[in-house]
Backbone as a ProteinNet text record, in pm:
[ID]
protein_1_A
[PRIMARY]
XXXXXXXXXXXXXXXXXXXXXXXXXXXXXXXXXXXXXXXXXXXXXXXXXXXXXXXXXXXXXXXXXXXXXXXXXXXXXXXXX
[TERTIARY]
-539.1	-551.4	-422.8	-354	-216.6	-260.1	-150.4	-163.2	-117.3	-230.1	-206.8	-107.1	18.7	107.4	131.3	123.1	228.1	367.4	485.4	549.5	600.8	670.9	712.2	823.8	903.9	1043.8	1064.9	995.2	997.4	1132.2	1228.3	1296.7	1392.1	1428.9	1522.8	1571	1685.9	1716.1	1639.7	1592	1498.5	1389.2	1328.6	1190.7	1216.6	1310.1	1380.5	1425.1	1429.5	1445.4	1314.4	1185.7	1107.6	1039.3	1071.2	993.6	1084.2	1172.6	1269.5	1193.5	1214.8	1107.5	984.4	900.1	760.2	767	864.9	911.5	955.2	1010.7	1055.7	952.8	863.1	740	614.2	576.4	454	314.5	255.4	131.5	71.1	211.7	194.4	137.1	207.7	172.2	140.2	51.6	-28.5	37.3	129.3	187.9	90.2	-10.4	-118.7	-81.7	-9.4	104	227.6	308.8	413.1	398.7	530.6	578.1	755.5	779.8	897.8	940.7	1008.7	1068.1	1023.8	1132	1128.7	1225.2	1216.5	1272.8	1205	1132	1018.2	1012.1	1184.2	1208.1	1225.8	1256.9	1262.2	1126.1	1009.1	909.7	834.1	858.9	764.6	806.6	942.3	998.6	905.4	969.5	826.4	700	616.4	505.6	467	550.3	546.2	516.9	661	680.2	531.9	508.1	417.8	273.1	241.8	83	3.5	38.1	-4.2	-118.8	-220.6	-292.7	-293	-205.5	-181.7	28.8	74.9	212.2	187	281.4	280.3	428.7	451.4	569.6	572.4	649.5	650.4	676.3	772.7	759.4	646	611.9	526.3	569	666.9	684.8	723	768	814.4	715.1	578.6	469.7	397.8	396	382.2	426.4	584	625.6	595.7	609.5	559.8	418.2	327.3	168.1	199.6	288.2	283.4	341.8	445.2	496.5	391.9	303	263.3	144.2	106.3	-46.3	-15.9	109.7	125.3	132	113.3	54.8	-60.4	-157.9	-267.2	-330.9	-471.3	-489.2	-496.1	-462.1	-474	-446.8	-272.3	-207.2	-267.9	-310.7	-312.2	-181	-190.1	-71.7	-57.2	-60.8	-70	90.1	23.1	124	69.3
2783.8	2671.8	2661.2	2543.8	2509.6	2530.9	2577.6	2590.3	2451.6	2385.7	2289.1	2326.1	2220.1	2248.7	2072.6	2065.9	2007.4	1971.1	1889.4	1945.9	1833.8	1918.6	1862.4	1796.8	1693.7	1667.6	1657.2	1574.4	1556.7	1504.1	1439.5	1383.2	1455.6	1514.5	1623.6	1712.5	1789.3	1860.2	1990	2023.6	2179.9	2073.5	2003.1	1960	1859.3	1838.5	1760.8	1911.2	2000.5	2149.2	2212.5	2173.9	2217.1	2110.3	2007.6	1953.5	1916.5	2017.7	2013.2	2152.7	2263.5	2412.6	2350.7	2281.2	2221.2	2148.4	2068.7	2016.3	2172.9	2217.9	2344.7	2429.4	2396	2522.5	2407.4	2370.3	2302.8	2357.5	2325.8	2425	2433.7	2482.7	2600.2	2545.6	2398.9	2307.4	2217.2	2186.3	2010.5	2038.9	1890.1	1839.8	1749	1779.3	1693.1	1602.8	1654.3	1559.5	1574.8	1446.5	1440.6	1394.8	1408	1353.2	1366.2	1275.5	1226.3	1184.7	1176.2	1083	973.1	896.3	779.6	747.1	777.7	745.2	744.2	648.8	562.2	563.9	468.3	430.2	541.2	655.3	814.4	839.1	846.3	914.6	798.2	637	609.5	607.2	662.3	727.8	830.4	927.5	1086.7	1034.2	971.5	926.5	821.3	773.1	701.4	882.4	955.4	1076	1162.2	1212.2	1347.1	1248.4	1140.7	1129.5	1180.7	1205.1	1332.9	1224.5	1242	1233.5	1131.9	1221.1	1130.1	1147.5	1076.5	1054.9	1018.7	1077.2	1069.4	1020.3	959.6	871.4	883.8	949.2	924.5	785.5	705.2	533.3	451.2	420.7	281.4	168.7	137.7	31.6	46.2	168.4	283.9	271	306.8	385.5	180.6	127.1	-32	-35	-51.1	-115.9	-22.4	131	222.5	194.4	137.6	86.7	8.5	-127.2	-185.1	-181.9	-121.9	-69.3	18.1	110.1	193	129.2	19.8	-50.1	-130.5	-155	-210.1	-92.1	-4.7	127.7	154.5	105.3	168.3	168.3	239.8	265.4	435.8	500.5	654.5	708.9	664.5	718.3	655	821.8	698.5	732.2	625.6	673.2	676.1	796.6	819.4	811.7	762.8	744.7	839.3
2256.6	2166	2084.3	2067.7	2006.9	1843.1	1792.1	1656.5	1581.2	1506.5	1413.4	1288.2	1298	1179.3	1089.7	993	940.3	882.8	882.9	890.9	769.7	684.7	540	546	497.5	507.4	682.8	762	890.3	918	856.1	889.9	813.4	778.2	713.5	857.6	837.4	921.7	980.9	862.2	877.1	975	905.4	1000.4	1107.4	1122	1276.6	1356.8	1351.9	1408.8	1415	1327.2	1334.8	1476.2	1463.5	1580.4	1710	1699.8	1844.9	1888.8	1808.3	1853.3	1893	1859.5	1880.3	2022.1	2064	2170.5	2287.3	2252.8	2329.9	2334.1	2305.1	2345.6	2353.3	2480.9	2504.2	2494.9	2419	2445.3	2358.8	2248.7	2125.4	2004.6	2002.4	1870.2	1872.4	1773.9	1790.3	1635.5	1637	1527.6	1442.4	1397.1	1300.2	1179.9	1124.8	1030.4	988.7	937.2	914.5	764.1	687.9	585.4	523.1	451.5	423.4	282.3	277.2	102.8	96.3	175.6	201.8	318.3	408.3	574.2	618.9	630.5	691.1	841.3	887.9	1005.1	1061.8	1010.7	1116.9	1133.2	1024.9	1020.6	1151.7	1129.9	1191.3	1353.1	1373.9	1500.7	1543.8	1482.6	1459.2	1546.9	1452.3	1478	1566.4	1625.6	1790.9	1886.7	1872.8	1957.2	1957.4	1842.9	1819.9	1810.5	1743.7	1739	1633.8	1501.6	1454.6	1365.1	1357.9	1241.8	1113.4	1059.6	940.9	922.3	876.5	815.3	638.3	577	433.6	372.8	271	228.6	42.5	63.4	-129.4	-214.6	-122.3	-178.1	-122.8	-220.1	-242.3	-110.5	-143.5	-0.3	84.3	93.5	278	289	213.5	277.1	368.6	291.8	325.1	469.2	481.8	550.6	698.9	654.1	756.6	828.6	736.3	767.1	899.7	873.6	911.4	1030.6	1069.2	1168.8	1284	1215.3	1270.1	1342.7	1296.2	1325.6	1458.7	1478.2	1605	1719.5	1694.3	1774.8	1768.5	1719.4	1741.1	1585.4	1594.8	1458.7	1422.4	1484.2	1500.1	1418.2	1346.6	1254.3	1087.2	1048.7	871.9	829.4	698.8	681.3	512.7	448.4	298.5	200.4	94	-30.7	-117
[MASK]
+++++++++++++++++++++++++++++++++++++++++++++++++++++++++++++++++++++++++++++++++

């Protein structure tokens, strides 16, 4: 069974390395959520790739415009402020 992680600052370098290791080991991790500052357009990249659950946004209208982006995928992803 893959270990559920979230991963903080997804779009930061540490957690863009955290989900290249996650990519390099199939199996191991189910990426359940993401979150960000406010780099929306990376996170809602992320969250096309991984699928995770929920995505989180510290701005008010990242977190908006990310909604809106993300809904033309599906409704899978929530997506928290």
């Amino acid at each position: 069974m893959p270990k559920r992680i979230i991963i903080l600052g997804s779009t930061g370098s540490i957690g863009t390395s955290a989900l290249a290791v996650s990519q390099n080991l199939p199996g191991e991790f189910e990426i359940v959520g993401l979150a960000a500052a406010q780099s929306w357009e990376k996170l809602a990249e992320q969250a096309a790739a991984y699928r995770p659950q929920v995505v989180a946004v510290t701005d008010a209208k990242a977190a908006a415009q990310l909604s809106q982006r993300l809904a033309s995928q599906g409704p899978s992803t929530q997506v928290w402020n």
